[in-house]
Amino acid sequence: MNTPIRSTATRWQPWSAVLLGAALLFASASSLAVDAEDTLTDPVLRTRYESINRELRCLVCQNQTIADSDADLAKDLRREVRGMLEAGKTDAEIRNFMTDRYGDFVLYKPRSLVLWAAPAVLLLGGLVLVGRIVVRRSRSMATAAPDPDDSLANDEPASRPTDGKA
Amino acid sequence: MNGKLLNRYLWPAVAVLALFGVFMFALARIGSGDLVVSDIPSPLIGKMAPAIDLPTIAGDEARFTSASMLGKPWLLNVWGTWCPACRDEHPALMEMAPVIGVPIVGLDWKDDAGDARNWLASLGNPYHAVAFDPVGRTAIDFGVYGAPETFLIGADGRVLAKFIGPLTMEAWETKLKPKLLAAKGGQP
């Protein structure tokens, strides 16, 4: 009997499409641009070369790193990175070389501490705020019965007892 | 009760409107061409311009050095014969060169010197000199990421301004010349 097998196959089709899509996505994300004159053989330098390239924005094609881009400028910048690695420059020196010329925008990982800390600070701030509201409400629920004339009282009765206003 | 209403509704409304105002302001600047989001501000502004020591497109022994320009302001215009926007820009450079009183130096970027000579022979030569940078090493020092780009360099060798895209007489008058006047501070 062919029919049940075929129906099983049909049921799996949407999933295989998703899997294929995911496979293609990763395939394209990992394809690196290759330079003909790239003669970097030292495995340590090669690893550093690839990780630095993945941090540098290709400025012509602003949503790619210079590791991915086939743009002429990306090629030139990779050549500079190779030259500096072979000359014994540190990763920090190479990054500085780039930001001295192209500004912080060339770095995919921002240097500004504010940018790195902001999500954590905002999340903590939000949690503290929610916590305070919850504590206030549960306290006023316990102490004061809601005033049926004040439509706002049901939402925020706590400001009265704690503020001492009104 | 009124104060409470104010706190609950007025201030958030004011905040939302203020945010809306900021967005509208930025959009208006983009719409008027005042703000170009793809323009990347140059970290070189106010710093000494990178040294240039390159052959010229003439193909002989002559070299162009930025040291030779010290003592007077000049423009460095990055171009290439492969760049359509540079062709659009060329008539404006021809118009500007005799009248702005500031020499324009070309940086022929990732190009063929013969093509560049032909281009200037047929379209006219607005340049005081044209440095030849086939590998693009000097362009990287200047943080060039496209062509055309134009740098205004002061008499002391500092970068006063950068203009991204085809330069026009209007852009010279409104974006570059004021920076030159401000840097000069009245001195000749």
XYZ file of C-alpha atoms in Angstrom:
354
model
C 0.000 0.000 0.000
C 1.470 3.260 -1.110
C -1.082 5.679 0.200
C -0.135 5.856 3.902
C 3.525 6.255 3.053
C 2.793 9.095 0.670
C 0.636 10.837 3.217
C 3.431 10.602 5.760
C 5.776 12.141 3.242
C 3.350 14.990 2.608
C 3.042 15.707 6.300
C 6.775 16.149 6.573
C 7.082 18.578 3.687
C 6.683 21.853 5.607
C 9.325 20.702 8.057
C 11.790 19.743 5.395
C 11.280 23.186 3.858
C 12.113 24.759 7.209
C 15.175 22.546 7.605
C 16.343 23.285 4.095
C 15.871 27.012 4.748
C 17.871 26.790 7.955
C 20.624 24.833 6.199
C 20.819 27.456 3.453
C 20.901 30.234 6.033
C 23.875 28.719 7.827
C 25.563 27.863 4.553
C 25.423 31.486 3.415
C 26.410 32.834 6.825
C 29.584 30.788 6.886
C 30.797 31.489 3.373
C 33.932 33.581 3.625
C 35.364 35.757 0.915
C 38.694 34.403 -0.321
C 41.609 36.443 -1.633
C 43.936 35.173 -4.318
C 46.979 36.824 -2.762
C 46.168 35.508 0.723
C 49.334 33.658 1.753
C 48.770 33.598 5.510
C 49.835 30.072 6.539
C 50.521 30.321 10.287
C 47.454 28.687 11.902
C 47.515 31.054 14.900
C 47.632 34.134 12.693
C 44.930 32.618 10.491
C 42.553 32.194 13.441
C 43.198 35.768 14.582
C 42.842 37.007 10.987
C 39.430 35.383 10.644
C 38.148 36.585 14.005
C 39.319 40.185 13.398
C 37.717 40.204 9.947
C 34.430 39.104 11.482
C 34.498 42.166 13.764
C 35.092 44.728 11.038
C 32.277 46.264 9.065
C 32.572 46.495 5.316
C 31.738 50.180 4.931
C 30.656 49.971 1.306
C 28.134 47.226 2.012
C 27.286 48.212 5.547
C 25.526 45.024 6.616
C 28.424 42.686 5.977
C 31.698 42.129 7.746
C 34.902 42.337 5.760
C 35.187 38.558 6.258
C 32.045 38.023 4.144
C 32.328 40.773 1.577
C 33.707 40.556 -1.917
C 33.785 44.351 -2.225
C 37.091 45.825 -3.336
C 37.478 47.856 -0.168
C 36.905 44.774 1.998
C 39.671 43.026 0.056
C 42.000 45.970 0.657
C 41.183 46.005 4.365
C 41.802 42.264 4.651
C 45.150 42.830 2.979
C 45.943 45.484 5.608
C 44.896 43.108 8.418
C 47.145 40.350 7.027
C 50.046 42.783 6.670
C 49.678 43.984 10.253
C 49.371 40.421 11.627
C 52.544 39.417 9.801
C 54.258 42.543 11.133
C 53.472 41.318 14.668
C 50.779 43.876 15.560
C 48.346 42.994 18.358
C 44.614 42.674 17.791
C 44.082 45.935 19.698
C 46.591 47.742 17.479
C 44.814 46.461 14.381
C 41.425 47.596 15.700
C 42.889 51.011 16.535
C 44.325 51.284 13.032
C 40.802 50.796 11.683
C 38.988 53.126 14.078
C 41.613 55.888 13.613
C 40.665 55.925 9.948
C 37.026 54.832 9.765
C 35.687 55.652 13.228
C 33.956 53.362 15.738
C 31.360 52.491 13.109
C 33.859 50.072 11.558
C 33.623 47.860 14.656
C 30.688 45.476 14.924
C 31.304 45.142 18.667
C 30.886 48.656 20.056
C 33.531 49.851 22.486
C 31.166 52.065 24.413
C 30.483 50.510 27.823
C 27.169 52.349 27.951
C 25.918 50.359 24.973
C 26.927 47.036 26.502
C 25.504 47.870 29.919
C 22.260 49.493 28.753
C 20.196 46.305 28.214
C 21.132 44.924 31.646
C 20.504 48.275 33.358
C 17.140 48.702 31.628
C 16.104 45.134 32.488
C 17.068 45.580 36.150
C 15.300 48.957 36.276
C 12.163 47.405 34.814
C 12.226 44.530 37.308
C 12.648 46.948 40.220
C 9.740 49.052 38.936
C 7.450 46.040 38.503
C 8.482 44.736 41.927
C 7.621 48.049 43.595
C 4.228 48.223 41.893
C 3.410 44.669 42.901
C 4.430 45.282 46.534
C 2.460 48.538 46.686
C -0.676 46.958 45.288
C -0.639 43.915 47.471
C -0.089 46.132 50.532
C -3.003 48.448 49.715
C -5.223 45.492 48.844
C -4.662 44.295 52.353
C -5.203 47.658 54.091
C -7.762 49.653 52.080
C -10.946 48.510 50.417
C -11.318 50.002 46.931
C -13.461 53.155 46.721
C -16.386 52.369 44.368
C -16.705 56.088 43.324
C -13.090 56.377 42.216
C -12.563 54.425 39.047
C -8.834 54.936 39.341
C -8.735 53.419 42.793
C -8.867 49.924 41.428
C -5.811 50.527 39.307
C -3.601 52.413 41.671
C -4.913 52.702 45.208
C -1.446 52.530 46.666
C -0.329 56.078 45.987
C -2.627 57.396 48.713
C -1.452 55.544 51.778
C 2.222 55.632 50.800
C 2.390 59.210 49.451
C 0.349 60.611 52.336
C -1.255 62.992 49.781
C -4.926 63.544 48.809
C -7.853 63.624 41.650
C -6.839 66.181 38.936
C -3.210 66.032 39.926
C -3.412 62.304 39.733
C -4.920 62.426 36.263
C -2.119 64.773 35.203
C 0.500 62.382 36.476
C -1.095 59.364 34.901
C -1.992 60.701 31.478
C -0.490 64.124 30.773
C 3.179 63.386 31.336
C 3.219 60.148 29.375
C 1.370 61.952 26.571
C 3.938 64.758 26.673
C 6.744 62.202 26.556
C 5.212 60.434 23.561
C 4.695 63.739 21.736
C 8.287 64.796 22.478
C 9.572 61.521 21.074
C 7.342 61.999 18.039
C 8.839 65.481 17.601
C 12.380 64.104 17.684
C 11.518 61.494 15.052
C 9.819 64.061 12.820
C 12.829 66.370 13.128
C 15.230 63.612 12.073
C 12.957 62.535 9.208
C 12.684 66.134 8.012
C 16.470 66.440 8.010
C 16.754 63.229 6.009
C 14.031 64.430 3.625
C 15.798 67.738 2.999
C 19.121 66.005 2.360
C 20.613 67.689 5.421
C 21.247 64.330 7.073
C 22.484 61.397 5.000
C 22.258 58.245 7.080
C 24.802 56.389 4.960
C 27.424 59.103 5.587
C 29.908 57.942 8.184
C 31.484 60.808 10.117
C 35.252 60.911 9.672
C 37.410 60.599 12.789
C 40.075 62.609 10.943
C 38.316 65.970 11.266
C 40.523 68.338 13.276
C 43.506 65.980 13.069
C 46.588 66.208 10.878
C 45.857 64.786 7.441
C 47.672 61.508 6.729
C 50.834 62.073 4.726
C 50.594 61.460 0.999
C 53.651 60.455 -0.996
C 52.552 58.938 -4.288
C 53.430 58.958 -7.978
C 51.167 61.019 -10.198
C 49.045 59.661 -13.028
C 51.582 61.172 -15.474
C 53.553 57.944 -15.137
C 56.940 59.687 -14.994
C 59.280 60.214 -12.041
C 57.194 63.037 -10.572
C 55.610 62.436 -7.164
C 52.919 64.254 -5.253
C 53.568 64.845 -1.572
C 51.110 66.456 0.827
C 54.088 68.281 2.375
C 54.285 70.362 -0.811
C 50.814 71.772 -0.032
C 51.626 73.043 3.481
C 50.916 76.725 4.011
C 47.747 76.945 1.949
C 44.364 75.255 2.164
C 43.537 72.665 -0.506
C 40.951 70.097 -1.484
C 41.692 66.401 -1.887
C 39.176 64.840 -4.259
C 39.073 61.027 -4.370
C 37.891 59.706 -7.724
C 38.313 56.963 -10.297
C 37.342 56.412 -13.906
C 35.303 53.374 -12.762
C 33.048 55.624 -10.671
C 29.865 56.907 -12.385
C 29.220 59.470 -9.635
C 32.678 60.929 -10.342
C 31.625 61.536 -13.954
C 28.545 63.349 -12.640
C 30.772 65.381 -10.346
C 33.382 66.315 -12.959
C 31.620 69.355 -14.511
C 31.206 70.841 -11.020
C 34.946 70.465 -10.358
C 35.645 72.140 -13.733
C 33.362 74.989 -12.725
C 34.875 75.331 -9.237
C 38.590 75.011 -9.986
C 39.132 78.472 -11.501
C 36.930 80.381 -9.047
C 37.136 78.964 -5.511
C 40.721 80.038 -4.917
C 41.667 76.679 -3.390
C 43.650 74.135 -5.427
C 41.958 70.765 -5.999
C 44.276 67.776 -5.805
C 42.959 64.523 -7.242
C 43.537 61.106 -5.702
C 43.016 58.599 -8.486
C 41.870 55.598 -6.471
C 42.222 51.959 -7.586
C 42.398 52.969 -11.200
C 44.464 52.699 -14.336
C 46.742 55.696 -14.941
C 46.179 55.583 -18.707
C 42.386 55.590 -18.245
C 42.722 58.518 -15.857
C 44.852 60.509 -18.330
C 42.318 59.838 -21.106
C 39.457 60.900 -18.846
C 41.113 64.243 -18.078
C 42.113 64.754 -21.722
C 38.512 64.361 -22.869
C 36.567 65.918 -19.971
C 39.043 68.610 -18.925
C 41.460 68.736 -16.007
C 40.347 70.634 -12.911
C 43.257 69.318 -10.822
C 46.349 71.051 -9.516
C 47.919 67.580 -9.376
C 46.620 64.004 -9.465
C 48.191 61.465 -7.116
C 47.926 57.845 -8.251
C 46.868 55.237 -5.667
C 46.246 51.963 -7.541
C 46.386 49.729 -4.427
C 44.301 52.086 -2.299
C 46.722 52.261 0.635
C 46.597 56.068 0.932
C 42.818 56.002 0.545
C 42.624 53.667 3.559
C 44.710 56.151 5.559
C 42.062 58.741 4.756
C 39.222 56.373 5.689
C 37.829 56.496 2.160
C 34.991 54.028 1.659
C 33.576 55.190 -1.646
C 34.078 57.661 -4.429
C 33.798 60.509 -4.812
C 34.866 61.832 -1.438
C 36.441 65.236 -0.859
C 38.569 66.424 2.045
C 39.193 70.060 2.879
C 42.698 70.427 4.312
C 43.783 73.587 6.076
C 47.013 75.564 5.642
C 48.391 73.833 8.759
C 47.750 70.379 7.276
C 44.698 69.588 9.392
C 41.559 68.008 7.961
C 38.865 70.683 8.263
C 35.949 68.838 6.668
C 34.954 65.844 4.610
C 32.284 65.784 1.953
C 30.872 62.420 0.846
C 29.374 62.130 -2.643
C 29.560 64.331 -5.735
C 30.732 67.804 -4.814
C 28.775 70.759 -6.180
C 29.356 74.496 -6.117
C 26.466 74.735 -3.653
C 28.014 72.091 -1.375
C 31.324 73.958 -1.515
C 29.604 77.214 -0.541
C 27.437 75.753 2.227
C 29.423 72.833 3.657
C 33.145 73.351 2.997
C 33.856 77.065 2.582
C 32.356 77.980 5.996
C 34.743 75.482 7.640
C 37.644 77.100 5.832
C 36.595 80.603 6.907
C 36.110 79.444 10.498
C 39.566 77.841 10.537
C 41.238 80.896 9.056
C 39.620 83.153 11.625
C 40.117 86.154 9.356
C 43.803 85.670 8.621
C 44.726 85.577 4.912
